[in-house]
């Protein structure tokens, strides 16, 4: 079956078999199938969907397009955590050392900022000296020695995903359950892990804006994991407002350290503990989520998690200076406060608008090849449900220039809503789709 | 609005305004918008459709992407005819000299074979010496002097269509009413014509397989023409079996000459006369289709139409030799008869299968850059409704080699069906969507 026939079959709503898709993906990787055929295929998948069987087949094909990491005979469970991406979502950064300090092994391969969402790698690389380009050997060594690493995808892991992802991103073919599932799972399974906890973001600042869409994605991830023999557990969590207060790169590292010091914002701290607990349950280290949360809290309270973070960062060349202002992280030259104009309760804090304002400041990227400014960002000084009075700081803008700060302030003017009546705080965990 | 946003808006079923599409098309032509974004956009249009307003806007944008031919003060109406493409559809070839010999002026810019369908230019270029690469000046001069020309699209006419068409063809984005309408009408309107008759093919061998789809396309063509101030008249005609007997290149020229001699196969002869009559009505040269048909028949019976064909071919360098076997057209070295195995009535003669067999012989092309063998082809010796007996010739294969003939015979084995009961002959004209 030619590439043309594969596209036509999917365009017409047909079900592709594994051989048809394997040949198509191989053609895309060899260059025999040009980009413009691949992108048309991806658009057809977005609009026609895929069956669960097709999704699993595509995941397997993508996984087998590259190498798989091997970690022989580790003394504890090899697990990972993944987030479908949001604004201010720095959870992976404090989560990894918590998990590693409690006996899990976590080869956390992460991504970069794109559009209005941040990227774990960009945040980590705001730490002076920190490298995330580790290569397979360094990943293996560091996971064994320190229980975890923060790594960029290597060239040999899942090349099919790298190719498809770049195209999907350029042609508005990101928001598709089968494409998201195959992309996430192929990358995670290439780590050779025994299971993964996935935080499926839901709301204005996420790919999935509705709870129905998020549940569908969560269910598809779990089903595909089961079909491939690797347990996948999902939480559906809110992404209407940013997670935590800081949105940017260096300022999210600062906030991550505060979570590890036990003094982070309540939402990001509790979600970090919860996701760590889910990993402990998945790895058999805790009989229940409540027990898992107790384990995670002890790791924080004892200082072990922070110590482990510093060890992992140092192993990757990162220089954090506990004595310096902001741990020696880069600071933006211009800081600007955006004050509230009305009295009442913050009823809306638009994660997407904040994310786009940060991107406008240079803290994110529109195109994969754009550079990211590590120092800029926005701190949300109020969250949904907080009382506000005229003059109260709503946002703290960290900008490279006064003009940049002005532009961000203009964007943020539309990012909030204030209600005269009290507003409940936003719930973070919306759904846990699996039993237990 | 960025190219990405245009794609996303269409992906989500939004309605694009003319400025958004104009910027997108301009970006595609300048290279700023890469092929893979253009193809994803086209696939989104295939699956999401376009409103009549969007279709007209896209047609205008494509038309304005290039130059428009000008024919100042001709002594008669400047009209054209177009077919959406089929198997054995050589109607344009005898139609042009009939129309030209009766006072119409026809700048017939045609296309090439693709997939299972033939191309007027490939057929004409089987005439030794014939060139169809005329350029604007030669088109203008020849239409004025001889009433018509057979020309390939020039580089300056509708570059947006050339770019989109190549992509559509590669990514299964051909079968889309708005894309077909904008492609056909932008090219025809670039000829500067005052009206056009369009033969919308319907059936197994056409883009539109159902009468509903064909009527939708016909209606969309007429509506878009009206919105752009150029009358478009459509006929919906059958393309379940090949039109006429010959399917190929040189052998279709032979059959076209027989039509002009008044001894062509009934279906192709009557459709040619009918379409000429529609043009005469559209141009005000005949008060009714019946009168127009009488005019067309007189042009054939008098020999004027054939004489005009020879004049136009000669003006384009073509050498037809009335004294030589097959007019001096190239002949294939191998001829093979495929006989009937059963007794009864031919109930099915699959145009697509015959077209694909001809392509397999080398008479058509899978890719735009493939060369076409002018001599090969298939003559259908029986048509639907004909009585057949074991041993009767069903097909006459003209091949470049014995192996080619064998392969074609195998393909043709599945192209026919025989019924014990009498079967009516296929109707050619299925629908005339406009009144009168």
JSON list of C-alpha atoms in Angstrom, two decimals, chain A residues 69-141:
[
{"chain": "A", "resi": 69, "resn": "UNK", "atom": "CA", "xyz": [17.10, 2.24, 27.31]},
{"chain": "A", "resi": 70, "resn": "UNK", "atom": "CA", "xyz": [18.22, -0.68, 29.47]},
{"chain": "A", "resi": 71, "resn": "UNK", "atom": "CA", "xyz": [18.84, -0.56, 33.19]},
{"chain": "A", "resi": 72, "resn": "UNK", "atom": "CA", "xyz": [19.89, -4.01, 34.34]},
{"chain": "A", "resi": 73, "resn": "UNK", "atom": "CA", "xyz": [19.06, -5.18, 37.85]},
{"chain": "A", "resi": 74, "resn": "UNK", "atom": "CA", "xyz": [18.31, -1.94, 39.63]},
{"chain": "A", "resi": 75, "resn": "UNK", "atom": "CA", "xyz": [17.61, -2.31, 43.37]},
{"chain": "A", "resi": 76, "resn": "UNK", "atom": "CA", "xyz": [14.16, -0.67, 43.06]},
{"chain": "A", "resi": 77, "resn": "UNK", "atom": "CA", "xyz": [11.29, -0.06, 40.67]},
{"chain": "A", "resi": 78, "resn": "UNK", "atom": "CA", "xyz": [12.03, 1.88, 37.47]},
{"chain": "A", "resi": 79, "resn": "UNK", "atom": "CA", "xyz": [9.09, 4.25, 36.96]},
{"chain": "A", "resi": 80, "resn": "UNK", "atom": "CA", "xyz": [8.40, 7.63, 35.46]},
{"chain": "A", "resi": 81, "resn": "UNK", "atom": "CA", "xyz": [5.92, 10.46, 35.60]},
{"chain": "A", "resi": 82, "resn": "UNK", "atom": "CA", "xyz": [4.67, 12.53, 32.72]},
{"chain": "A", "resi": 83, "resn": "UNK", "atom": "CA", "xyz": [2.47, 15.60, 32.34]},
{"chain": "A", "resi": 84, "resn": "UNK", "atom": "CA", "xyz": [0.55, 16.48, 29.21]},
{"chain": "A", "resi": 85, "resn": "UNK", "atom": "CA", "xyz": [1.73, 20.05, 29.73]},
{"chain": "A", "resi": 86, "resn": "UNK", "atom": "CA", "xyz": [0.44, 23.22, 31.24]},
{"chain": "A", "resi": 87, "resn": "UNK", "atom": "CA", "xyz": [1.33, 26.62, 32.57]},
{"chain": "A", "resi": 88, "resn": "UNK", "atom": "CA", "xyz": [3.45, 26.80, 35.70]},
{"chain": "A", "resi": 89, "resn": "UNK", "atom": "CA", "xyz": [3.60, 23.01, 35.84]},
{"chain": "A", "resi": 90, "resn": "UNK", "atom": "CA", "xyz": [7.01, 22.45, 37.43]},
{"chain": "A", "resi": 91, "resn": "UNK", "atom": "CA", "xyz": [5.90, 19.31, 39.30]},
{"chain": "A", "resi": 92, "resn": "UNK", "atom": "CA", "xyz": [8.45, 17.01, 37.64]},
{"chain": "A", "resi": 93, "resn": "UNK", "atom": "CA", "xyz": [11.29, 19.05, 39.10]},
{"chain": "A", "resi": 94, "resn": "UNK", "atom": "CA", "xyz": [10.53, 18.53, 42.83]},
{"chain": "A", "resi": 95, "resn": "UNK", "atom": "CA", "xyz": [8.88, 15.15, 42.17]},
{"chain": "A", "resi": 96, "resn": "UNK", "atom": "CA", "xyz": [11.95, 13.43, 40.77]},
{"chain": "A", "resi": 97, "resn": "UNK", "atom": "CA", "xyz": [14.16, 13.93, 43.85]},
{"chain": "A", "resi": 98, "resn": "UNK", "atom": "CA", "xyz": [11.28, 13.00, 46.17]},
{"chain": "A", "resi": 99, "resn": "UNK", "atom": "CA", "xyz": [10.78, 9.74, 44.29]},
{"chain": "A", "resi": 100, "resn": "UNK", "atom": "CA", "xyz": [14.49, 9.03, 43.96]},
{"chain": "A", "resi": 101, "resn": "UNK", "atom": "CA", "xyz": [15.14, 9.68, 47.64]},
{"chain": "A", "resi": 102, "resn": "UNK", "atom": "CA", "xyz": [12.48, 7.11, 48.56]},
{"chain": "A", "resi": 103, "resn": "UNK", "atom": "CA", "xyz": [13.80, 4.21, 46.48]},
{"chain": "A", "resi": 104, "resn": "UNK", "atom": "CA", "xyz": [12.35, 4.71, 43.01]},
{"chain": "A", "resi": 105, "resn": "UNK", "atom": "CA", "xyz": [14.50, 4.99, 39.90]},
{"chain": "A", "resi": 106, "resn": "UNK", "atom": "CA", "xyz": [13.30, 7.65, 37.48]},
{"chain": "A", "resi": 107, "resn": "UNK", "atom": "CA", "xyz": [14.90, 8.27, 34.07]},
{"chain": "A", "resi": 108, "resn": "UNK", "atom": "CA", "xyz": [12.93, 11.45, 33.45]},
{"chain": "A", "resi": 109, "resn": "UNK", "atom": "CA", "xyz": [13.17, 12.38, 29.80]},
{"chain": "A", "resi": 110, "resn": "UNK", "atom": "CA", "xyz": [11.39, 15.68, 29.31]},
{"chain": "A", "resi": 111, "resn": "UNK", "atom": "CA", "xyz": [10.53, 18.23, 26.67]},
{"chain": "A", "resi": 112, "resn": "UNK", "atom": "CA", "xyz": [10.85, 21.91, 25.95]},
{"chain": "A", "resi": 113, "resn": "UNK", "atom": "CA", "xyz": [8.52, 24.87, 26.07]},
{"chain": "A", "resi": 114, "resn": "UNK", "atom": "CA", "xyz": [6.19, 25.29, 23.14]},
{"chain": "A", "resi": 115, "resn": "UNK", "atom": "CA", "xyz": [3.42, 27.78, 22.58]},
{"chain": "A", "resi": 116, "resn": "UNK", "atom": "CA", "xyz": [1.88, 28.86, 25.84]},
{"chain": "A", "resi": 117, "resn": "UNK", "atom": "CA", "xyz": [3.19, 25.85, 27.80]},
{"chain": "A", "resi": 118, "resn": "UNK", "atom": "CA", "xyz": [6.51, 25.64, 29.57]},
{"chain": "A", "resi": 119, "resn": "UNK", "atom": "CA", "xyz": [9.14, 22.92, 29.24]},
{"chain": "A", "resi": 120, "resn": "UNK", "atom": "CA", "xyz": [10.92, 21.09, 32.03]},
{"chain": "A", "resi": 121, "resn": "UNK", "atom": "CA", "xyz": [14.23, 21.18, 30.14]},
{"chain": "A", "resi": 122, "resn": "UNK", "atom": "CA", "xyz": [14.11, 24.94, 29.60]},
{"chain": "A", "resi": 123, "resn": "UNK", "atom": "CA", "xyz": [13.40, 25.47, 33.27]},
{"chain": "A", "resi": 124, "resn": "UNK", "atom": "CA", "xyz": [16.27, 23.23, 34.35]},
{"chain": "A", "resi": 125, "resn": "UNK", "atom": "CA", "xyz": [18.69, 24.80, 31.91]},
{"chain": "A", "resi": 126, "resn": "UNK", "atom": "CA", "xyz": [18.16, 28.16, 33.62]},
{"chain": "A", "resi": 127, "resn": "UNK", "atom": "CA", "xyz": [20.40, 26.70, 36.35]},
{"chain": "A", "resi": 128, "resn": "UNK", "atom": "CA", "xyz": [23.93, 27.88, 35.50]},
{"chain": "A", "resi": 129, "resn": "UNK", "atom": "CA", "xyz": [26.04, 25.02, 34.11]},
{"chain": "A", "resi": 130, "resn": "UNK", "atom": "CA", "xyz": [23.17, 22.51, 34.00]},
{"chain": "A", "resi": 131, "resn": "UNK", "atom": "CA", "xyz": [23.13, 20.17, 31.01]},
{"chain": "A", "resi": 132, "resn": "UNK", "atom": "CA", "xyz": [20.27, 17.90, 30.02]},
{"chain": "A", "resi": 133, "resn": "UNK", "atom": "CA", "xyz": [21.93, 16.42, 26.92]},
{"chain": "A", "resi": 134, "resn": "UNK", "atom": "CA", "xyz": [23.09, 13.29, 28.68]},
{"chain": "A", "resi": 135, "resn": "UNK", "atom": "CA", "xyz": [23.19, 10.43, 26.19]},
{"chain": "A", "resi": 136, "resn": "UNK", "atom": "CA", "xyz": [22.24, 6.87, 26.99]},
{"chain": "A", "resi": 137, "resn": "UNK", "atom": "CA", "xyz": [25.30, 5.97, 29.04]},
{"chain": "A", "resi": 138, "resn": "UNK", "atom": "CA", "xyz": [25.11, 9.02, 31.26]},
{"chain": "A", "resi": 139, "resn": "UNK", "atom": "CA", "xyz": [21.38, 8.50, 31.80]},
{"chain": "A", "resi": 140, "resn": "UNK", "atom": "CA", "xyz": [21.99, 4.93, 32.82]},
{"chain": "A", "resi": 141, "resn": "UNK", "atom": "CA", "xyz": [24.88, 5.80, 35.12]}
]
